[in-house]
Coordinates of C-alpha atoms and ligand atoms in Angstrom, one line a residue:
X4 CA 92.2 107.5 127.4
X5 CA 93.1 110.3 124.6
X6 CA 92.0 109.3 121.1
X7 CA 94.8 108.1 119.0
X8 CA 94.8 109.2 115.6
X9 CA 96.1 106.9 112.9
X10 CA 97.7 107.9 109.6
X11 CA 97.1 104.9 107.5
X12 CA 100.5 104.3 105.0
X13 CA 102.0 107.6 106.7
X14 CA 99.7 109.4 104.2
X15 CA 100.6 113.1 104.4
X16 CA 102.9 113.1 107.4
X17 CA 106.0 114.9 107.4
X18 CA 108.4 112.8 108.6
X19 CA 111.7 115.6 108.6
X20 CA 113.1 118.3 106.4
X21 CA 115.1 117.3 102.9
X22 CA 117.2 119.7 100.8
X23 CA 117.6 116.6 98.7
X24 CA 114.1 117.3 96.6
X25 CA 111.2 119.2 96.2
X26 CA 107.6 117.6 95.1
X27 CA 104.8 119.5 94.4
X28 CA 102.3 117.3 93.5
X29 CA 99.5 119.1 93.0
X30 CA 101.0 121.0 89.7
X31 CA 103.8 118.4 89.1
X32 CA 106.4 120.2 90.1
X33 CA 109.8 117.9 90.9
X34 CA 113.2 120.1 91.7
X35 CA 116.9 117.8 92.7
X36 CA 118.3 119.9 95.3
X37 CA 116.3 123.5 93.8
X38 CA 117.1 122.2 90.0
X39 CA 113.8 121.9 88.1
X40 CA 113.7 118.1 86.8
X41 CA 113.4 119.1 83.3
X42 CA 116.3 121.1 82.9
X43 CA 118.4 118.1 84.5
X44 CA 116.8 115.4 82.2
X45 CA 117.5 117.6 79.2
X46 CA 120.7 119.2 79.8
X47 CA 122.4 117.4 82.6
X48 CA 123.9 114.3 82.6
X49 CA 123.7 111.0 85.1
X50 CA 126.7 111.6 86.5
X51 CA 127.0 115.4 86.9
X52 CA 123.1 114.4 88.4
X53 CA 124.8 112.4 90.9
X54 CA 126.9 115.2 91.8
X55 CA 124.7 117.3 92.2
X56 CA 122.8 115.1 95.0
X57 CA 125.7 113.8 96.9
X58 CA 127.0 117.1 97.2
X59 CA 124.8 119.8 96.8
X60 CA 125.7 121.8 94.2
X61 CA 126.4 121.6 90.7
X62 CA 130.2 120.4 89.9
X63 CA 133.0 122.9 87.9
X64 CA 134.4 120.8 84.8
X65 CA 137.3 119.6 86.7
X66 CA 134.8 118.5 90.0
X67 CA 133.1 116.9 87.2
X68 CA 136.0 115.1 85.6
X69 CA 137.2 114.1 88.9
X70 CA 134.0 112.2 89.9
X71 CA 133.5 110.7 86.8
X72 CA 136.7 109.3 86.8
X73 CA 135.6 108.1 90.6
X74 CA 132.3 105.9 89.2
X75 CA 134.6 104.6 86.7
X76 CA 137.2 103.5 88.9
X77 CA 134.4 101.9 91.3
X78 CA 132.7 99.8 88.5
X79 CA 134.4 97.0 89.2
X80 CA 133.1 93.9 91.9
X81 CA 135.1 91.4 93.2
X82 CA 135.2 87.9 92.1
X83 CA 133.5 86.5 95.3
X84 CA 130.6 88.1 94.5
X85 CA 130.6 87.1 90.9
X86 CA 130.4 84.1 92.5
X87 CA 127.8 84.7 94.3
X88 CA 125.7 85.9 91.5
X89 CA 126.6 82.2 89.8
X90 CA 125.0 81.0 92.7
X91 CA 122.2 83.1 92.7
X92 CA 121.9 83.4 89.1
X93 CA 118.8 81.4 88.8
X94 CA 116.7 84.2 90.8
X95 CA 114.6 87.6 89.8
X96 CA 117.2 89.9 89.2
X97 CA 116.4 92.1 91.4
X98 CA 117.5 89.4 94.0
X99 CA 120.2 89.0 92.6
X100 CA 121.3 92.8 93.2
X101 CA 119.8 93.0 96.8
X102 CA 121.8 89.4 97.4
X103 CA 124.9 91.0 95.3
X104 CA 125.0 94.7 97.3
X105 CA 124.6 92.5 100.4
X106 CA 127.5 90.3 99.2
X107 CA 129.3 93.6 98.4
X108 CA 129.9 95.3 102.1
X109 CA 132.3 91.9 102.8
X110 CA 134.5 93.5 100.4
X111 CA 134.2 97.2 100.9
X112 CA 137.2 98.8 102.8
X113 CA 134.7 101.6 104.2
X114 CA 132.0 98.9 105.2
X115 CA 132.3 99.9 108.8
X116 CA 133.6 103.4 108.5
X117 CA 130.1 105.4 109.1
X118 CA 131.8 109.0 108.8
X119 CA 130.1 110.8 106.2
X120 CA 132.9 111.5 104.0
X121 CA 133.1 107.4 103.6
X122 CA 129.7 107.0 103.2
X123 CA 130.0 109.3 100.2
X124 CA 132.1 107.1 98.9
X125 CA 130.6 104.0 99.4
X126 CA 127.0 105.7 97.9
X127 CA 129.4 106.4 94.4
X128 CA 131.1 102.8 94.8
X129 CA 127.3 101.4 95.0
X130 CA 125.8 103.5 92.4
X131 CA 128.7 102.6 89.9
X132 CA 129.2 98.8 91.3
X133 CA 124.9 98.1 90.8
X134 CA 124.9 98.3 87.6
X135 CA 128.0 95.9 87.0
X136 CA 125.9 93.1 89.0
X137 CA 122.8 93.6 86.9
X138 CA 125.0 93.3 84.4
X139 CA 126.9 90.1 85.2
X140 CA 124.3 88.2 86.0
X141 CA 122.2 88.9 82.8
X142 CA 125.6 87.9 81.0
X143 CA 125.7 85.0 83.5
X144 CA 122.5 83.3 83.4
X145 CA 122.5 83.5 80.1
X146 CA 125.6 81.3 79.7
X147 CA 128.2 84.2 79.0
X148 CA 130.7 85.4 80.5
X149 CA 130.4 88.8 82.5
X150 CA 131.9 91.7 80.6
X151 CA 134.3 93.7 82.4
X152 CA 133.1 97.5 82.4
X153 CA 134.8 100.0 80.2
X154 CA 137.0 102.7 81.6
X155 CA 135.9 104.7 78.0
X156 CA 132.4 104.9 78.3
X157 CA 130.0 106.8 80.4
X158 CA 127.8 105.1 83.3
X159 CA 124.8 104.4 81.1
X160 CA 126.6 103.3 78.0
X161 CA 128.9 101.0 80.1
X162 CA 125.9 99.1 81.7
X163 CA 124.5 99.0 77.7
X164 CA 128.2 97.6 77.1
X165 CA 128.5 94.9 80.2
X166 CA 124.5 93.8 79.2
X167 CA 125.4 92.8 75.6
X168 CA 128.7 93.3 74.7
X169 CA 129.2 95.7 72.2
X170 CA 129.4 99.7 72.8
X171 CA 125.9 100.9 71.9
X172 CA 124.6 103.7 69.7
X173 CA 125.3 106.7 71.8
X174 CA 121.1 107.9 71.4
X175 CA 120.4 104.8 73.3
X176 CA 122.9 105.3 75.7
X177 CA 121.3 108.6 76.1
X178 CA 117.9 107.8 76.5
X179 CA 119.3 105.6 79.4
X180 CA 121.4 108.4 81.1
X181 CA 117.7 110.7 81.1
X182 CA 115.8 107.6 82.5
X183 CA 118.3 107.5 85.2
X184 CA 118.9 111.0 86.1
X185 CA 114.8 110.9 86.5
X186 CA 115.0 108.1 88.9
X187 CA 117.8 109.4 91.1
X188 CA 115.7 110.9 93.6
X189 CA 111.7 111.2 94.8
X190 CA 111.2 112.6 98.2
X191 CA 109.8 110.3 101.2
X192 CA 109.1 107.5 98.5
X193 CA 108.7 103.7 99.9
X194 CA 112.2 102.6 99.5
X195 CA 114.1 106.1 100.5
X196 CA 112.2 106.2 103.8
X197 CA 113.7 102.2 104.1
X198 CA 117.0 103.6 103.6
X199 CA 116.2 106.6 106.2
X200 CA 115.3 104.2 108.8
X201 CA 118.1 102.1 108.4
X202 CA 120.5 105.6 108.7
X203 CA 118.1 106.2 112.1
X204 CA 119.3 103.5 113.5
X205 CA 123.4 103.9 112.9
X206 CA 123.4 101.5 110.6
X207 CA 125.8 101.6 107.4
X208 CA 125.1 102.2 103.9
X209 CA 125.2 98.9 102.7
X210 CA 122.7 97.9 104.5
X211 CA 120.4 100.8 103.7
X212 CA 120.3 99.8 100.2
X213 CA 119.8 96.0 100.5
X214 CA 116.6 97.5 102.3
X215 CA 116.0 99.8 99.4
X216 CA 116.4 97.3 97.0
X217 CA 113.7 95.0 98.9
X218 CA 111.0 97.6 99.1
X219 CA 111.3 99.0 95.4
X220 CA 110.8 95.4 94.2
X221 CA 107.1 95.6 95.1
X222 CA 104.4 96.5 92.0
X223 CA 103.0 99.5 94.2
X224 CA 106.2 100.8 93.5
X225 CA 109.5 100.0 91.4
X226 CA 107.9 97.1 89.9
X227 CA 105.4 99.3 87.8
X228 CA 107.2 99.3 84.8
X229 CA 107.3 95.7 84.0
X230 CA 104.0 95.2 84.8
X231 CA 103.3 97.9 82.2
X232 CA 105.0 95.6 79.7
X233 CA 103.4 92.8 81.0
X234 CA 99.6 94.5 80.4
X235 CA 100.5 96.3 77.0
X236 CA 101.6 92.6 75.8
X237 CA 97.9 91.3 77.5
X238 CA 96.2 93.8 75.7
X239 CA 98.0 93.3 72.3
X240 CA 96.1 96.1 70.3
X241 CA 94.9 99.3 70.8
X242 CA 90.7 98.0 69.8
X243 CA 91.6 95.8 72.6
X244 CA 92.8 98.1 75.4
X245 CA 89.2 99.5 76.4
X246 CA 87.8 96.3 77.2
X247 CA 91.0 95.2 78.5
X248 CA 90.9 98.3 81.5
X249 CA 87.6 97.1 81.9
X250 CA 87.9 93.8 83.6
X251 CA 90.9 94.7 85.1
X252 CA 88.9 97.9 86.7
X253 CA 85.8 96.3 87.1
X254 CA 87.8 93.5 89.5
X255 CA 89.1 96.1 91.8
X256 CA 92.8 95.8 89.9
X257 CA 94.5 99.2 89.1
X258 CA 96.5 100.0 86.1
X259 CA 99.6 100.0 86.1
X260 CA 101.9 102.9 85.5
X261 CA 99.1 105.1 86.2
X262 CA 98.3 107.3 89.9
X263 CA 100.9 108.2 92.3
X264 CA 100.9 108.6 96.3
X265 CA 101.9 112.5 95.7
X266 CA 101.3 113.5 92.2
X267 CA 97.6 114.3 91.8
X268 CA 99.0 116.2 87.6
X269 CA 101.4 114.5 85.8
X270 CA 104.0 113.2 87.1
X271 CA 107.0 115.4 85.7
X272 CA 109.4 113.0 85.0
X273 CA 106.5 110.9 82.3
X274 CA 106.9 113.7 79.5
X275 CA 110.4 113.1 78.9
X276 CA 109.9 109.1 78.8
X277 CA 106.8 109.8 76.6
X278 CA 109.1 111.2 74.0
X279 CA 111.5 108.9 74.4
X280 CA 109.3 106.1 74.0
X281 CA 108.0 107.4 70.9
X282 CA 111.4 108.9 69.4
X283 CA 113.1 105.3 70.0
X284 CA 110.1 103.3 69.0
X285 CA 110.1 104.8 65.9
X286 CA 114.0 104.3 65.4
X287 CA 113.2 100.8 65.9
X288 CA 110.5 100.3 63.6
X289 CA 108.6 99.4 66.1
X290 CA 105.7 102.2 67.1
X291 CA 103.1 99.9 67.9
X292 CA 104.3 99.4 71.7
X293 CA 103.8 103.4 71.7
X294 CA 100.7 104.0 70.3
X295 CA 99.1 101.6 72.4
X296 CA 100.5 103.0 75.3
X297 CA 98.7 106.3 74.2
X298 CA 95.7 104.8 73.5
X299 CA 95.4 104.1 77.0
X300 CA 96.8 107.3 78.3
X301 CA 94.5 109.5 76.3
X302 CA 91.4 107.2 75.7
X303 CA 91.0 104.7 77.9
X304 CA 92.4 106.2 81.4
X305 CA 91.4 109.9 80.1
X306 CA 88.3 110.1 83.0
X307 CA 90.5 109.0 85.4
X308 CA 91.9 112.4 85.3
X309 CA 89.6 114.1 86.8
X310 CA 90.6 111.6 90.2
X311 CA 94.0 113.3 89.7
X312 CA 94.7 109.6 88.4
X313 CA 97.5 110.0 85.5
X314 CA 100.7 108.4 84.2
X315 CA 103.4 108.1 86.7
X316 CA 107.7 107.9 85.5
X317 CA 106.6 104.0 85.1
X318 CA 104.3 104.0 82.7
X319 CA 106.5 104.9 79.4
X320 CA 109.8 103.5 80.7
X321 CA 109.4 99.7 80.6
X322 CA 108.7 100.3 76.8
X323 CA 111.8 102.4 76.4
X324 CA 113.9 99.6 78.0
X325 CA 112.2 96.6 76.4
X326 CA 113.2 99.0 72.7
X327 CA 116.5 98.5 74.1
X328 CA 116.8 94.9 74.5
X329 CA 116.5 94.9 78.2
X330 CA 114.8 91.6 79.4
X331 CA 111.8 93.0 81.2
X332 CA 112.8 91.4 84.8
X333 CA 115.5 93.7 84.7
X334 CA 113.5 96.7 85.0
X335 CA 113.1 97.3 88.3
X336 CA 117.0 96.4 88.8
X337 CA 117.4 99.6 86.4
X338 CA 115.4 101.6 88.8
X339 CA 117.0 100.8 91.6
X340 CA 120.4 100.9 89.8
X341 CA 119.2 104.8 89.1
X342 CA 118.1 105.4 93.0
X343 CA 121.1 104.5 94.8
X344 CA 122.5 108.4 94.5
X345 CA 119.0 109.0 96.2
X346 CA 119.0 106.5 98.4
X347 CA 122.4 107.9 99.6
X348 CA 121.7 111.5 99.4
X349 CA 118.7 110.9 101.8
X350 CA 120.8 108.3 104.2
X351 CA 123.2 111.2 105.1
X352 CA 121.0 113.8 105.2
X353 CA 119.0 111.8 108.1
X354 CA 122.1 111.5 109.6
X355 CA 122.7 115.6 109.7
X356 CA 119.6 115.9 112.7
X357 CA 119.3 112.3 113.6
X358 CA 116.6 111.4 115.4
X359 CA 115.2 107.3 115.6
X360 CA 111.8 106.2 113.2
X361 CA 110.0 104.8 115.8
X362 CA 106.5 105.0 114.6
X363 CA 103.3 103.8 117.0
X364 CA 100.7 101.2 116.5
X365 CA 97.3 101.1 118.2
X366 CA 97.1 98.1 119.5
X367 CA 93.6 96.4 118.9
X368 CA 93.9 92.6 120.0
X369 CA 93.1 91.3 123.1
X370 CA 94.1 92.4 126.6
X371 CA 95.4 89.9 129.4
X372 CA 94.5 86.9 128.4
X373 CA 95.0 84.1 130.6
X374 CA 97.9 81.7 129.9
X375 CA 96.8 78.0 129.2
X376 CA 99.4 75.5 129.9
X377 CA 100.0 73.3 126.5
X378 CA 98.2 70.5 127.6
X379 CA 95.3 71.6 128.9
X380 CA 94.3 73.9 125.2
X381 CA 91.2 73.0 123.2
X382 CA 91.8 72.6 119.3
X383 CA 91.3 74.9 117.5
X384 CA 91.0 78.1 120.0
X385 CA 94.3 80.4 118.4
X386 CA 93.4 83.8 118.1
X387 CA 93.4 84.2 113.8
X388 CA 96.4 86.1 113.2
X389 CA 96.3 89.0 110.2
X390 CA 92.3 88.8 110.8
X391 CA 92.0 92.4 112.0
Ligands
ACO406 N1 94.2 102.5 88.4 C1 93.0 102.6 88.7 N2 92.6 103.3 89.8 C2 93.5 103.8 90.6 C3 94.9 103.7 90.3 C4 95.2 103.0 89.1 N3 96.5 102.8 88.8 N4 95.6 104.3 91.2 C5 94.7 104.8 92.1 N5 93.5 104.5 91.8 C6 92.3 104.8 92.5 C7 92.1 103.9 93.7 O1 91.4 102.7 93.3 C8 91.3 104.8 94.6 O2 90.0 104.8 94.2 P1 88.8 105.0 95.3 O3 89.1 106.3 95.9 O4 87.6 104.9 94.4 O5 89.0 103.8 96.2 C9 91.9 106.1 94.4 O6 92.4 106.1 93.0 C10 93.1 106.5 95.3 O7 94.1 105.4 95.2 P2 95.0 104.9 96.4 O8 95.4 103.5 96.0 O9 94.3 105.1 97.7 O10 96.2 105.9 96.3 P3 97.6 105.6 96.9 O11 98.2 106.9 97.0 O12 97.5 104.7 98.1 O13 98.3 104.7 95.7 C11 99.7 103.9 94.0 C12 99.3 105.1 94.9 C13 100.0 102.8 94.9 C14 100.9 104.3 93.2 C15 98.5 103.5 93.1 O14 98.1 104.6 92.3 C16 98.8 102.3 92.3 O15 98.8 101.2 92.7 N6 99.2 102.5 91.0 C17 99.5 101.5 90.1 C18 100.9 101.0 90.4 C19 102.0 101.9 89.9 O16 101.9 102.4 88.8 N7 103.0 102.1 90.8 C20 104.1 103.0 90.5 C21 104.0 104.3 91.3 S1 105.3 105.4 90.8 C22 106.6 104.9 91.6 O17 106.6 104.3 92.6 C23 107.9 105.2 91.0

């Protein structure tokens, strides 16, 4: 029989072709549809972002104006499934928003309309409508009533507005757009191949980002930034951060918010969050979540550099949002809220030369084994199952 060769977690396998992005890993190079990351996060805007990954190319003023004015118009959900987040409300947000975008296709007029041109629109609706549940339900559990978005303010300054209330300081509001205009899009990550495979199979767009949702919620992945958060509190000071690695490292754990499946440099997208982080710490007078964060980037987890271990996009941004106000379960919700443009992009493109993901696996249990009727099996004689 011809040896079958496994590829572990798909480790470098090409799966298909993307115009959507470009990674080179090896120098930290990230480009959305050919446009180098950094000259998006510092001159672009989410929106014109989104654009720009939906349909190619950059937008004139008036393409601009006219999808702008097409987020804004689908920011609002429909009462049901404010409803449904009541019921839900008592859940990790990022259930809430799988359970919500679920919840969300009953209402969609283009549900089952799986031409491309409604898919587009449905991936805007989505990106625009995410950020209204996360929203809601922060507003909701907490006792308040939802705020209805605002038709005046950009996508990142109306989530600032529908979480608390009040329009914030447009800095802040900036600081958000950059953090989701680095989110929108990463290659063959976890969640984006979820949302390919559901495309593969002819399913609808919806659907695709309930999965997407599901697999970024895991810490190997989305959930990096909050458990960032959750160590830097841990540790409390930077004296205390070596010792803290230590038996973390000495346990097997990994840090979080540091080594990345592809980037074996620095992550691109950290640099601009580092300076964010620091900028907006200090605005806050509060730099001390900062500096600890950089005791461990440049002391502690400084040899791990020479593994082609370093900070990934995770690592500065749960501080940037906690600086904010955001509760730090809704971190990952922001992620994905900043992905579903990516998630989309990527859903149509594997629709342009679709073919099924079917991956193999070796089977290794046993071979024809002999059915025993019920009555006549020992105790205890099940095979173990997960005991590979
Ligand atoms: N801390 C300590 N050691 C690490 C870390 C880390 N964060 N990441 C990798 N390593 C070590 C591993 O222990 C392993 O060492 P070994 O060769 O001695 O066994 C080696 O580096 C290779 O690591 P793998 O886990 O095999 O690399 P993989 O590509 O499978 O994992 C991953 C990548 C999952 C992101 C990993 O680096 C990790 O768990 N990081 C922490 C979680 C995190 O920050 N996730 C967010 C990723 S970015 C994103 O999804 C947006």
């Amino acid at each position: 029989m011809q040896e079958i060769q496994l590829h572990p977690g798909l480790k470098d396998v090409y799966l298909d072709k993307t115009e959507s992005s470009f990674i080179d890993g090896g120098v930290g190079k990230l480009l959305y549809r050919g446009y180098n990351i950094h000259d998006l996060a510092e001159k672009s805007t989410f929106e014109e972002t989104v654009f720009l990954l939906l349909h190619g190319k950059l937008p004139t003023r008036s393409e601009l104006d006219a999808f702008d004015a097409q987020l804004r118009a689908g920011r609002a959900i429909p009462p049901q499934v404010i409803k449904v987040i009541e019921m839900t409300q008592k859940s990790h947000p990022m259930d809430v928003l799988r359970t919500g975008v679920s919840a969300l296709a009953a209402y969609d007029p283009d549900t089952e309309d799986k031409s491309v041109e409604s898919t587009l629109r449905k991936g805007v609706r989505l990106t625009a409508q995410a950020a209204t549940i996360v929203a809601a339900h922060e507003r909701i559990r907490k006792g308040l009533q939802p705020v209805p978005p605002s038709p005046d303010l950009g996508h990142a300054a109306n989530f600032l507005y529908m979480m608390f209330g009040k329009k914030p300081d447009p800095e802040e509001a900036k600081i958000l757009d950059v953090d989701f205009i680095l989110h929108a899009e990463h290659g063959s990550n976890a969640s984006s191949f979820a949302a390919r495979q559901a495309a593969s199979t002819l399913s609808d767009l919806h659907s695709a980002v309930v999965g997407g949702i599901g697999v970024l919620k895991g810490p190997w992945h989305g959930g990096a930034a909050e458990a960032v958060m959750d160590l830097v509190h841990h540790i409390e000071t930077p004296e205390k951060a070596e010792a803290y690695v230590k038996s973390l490292t000495s346990r097997g754990e990994k840090i979080m918010g540091f080594g990345h499946r592809v980037y074996k440099a620095e992550d691109p997208r950290a640099q601009h969050l580092r300076e964010r982080s620091r900028s907006l710490g200090e605005k806050k007078g509060q730099p001390q979540w900062f500096k600890l964060l950089q005791t461990l980037e440049q002391q502690v987890m400084a040899p791990y550099r020479a593994k082609g271990i370093f900070v990934n996009v995770d690592f500065y941004a749960g501080s940037i949002y906690y600086l904010l106000g955001i509760p730090e379960d809704i971190f990952i919700p922001i992620f994905a809220m900043g992905r579903v443009p990516g998630w989309t992009a990527q859903f149509v493109e594997q629709w342009q030369n679709n073919v099924l993901i079917r991956p193999l696996l070796k089977y290794v249990g046993p071979m024809d084994v002999e059915y025993v009727p019920i009555e006549k099996r020992a105790a205890g004689t099940a095979p173990k199952v997960g005991a590979l």
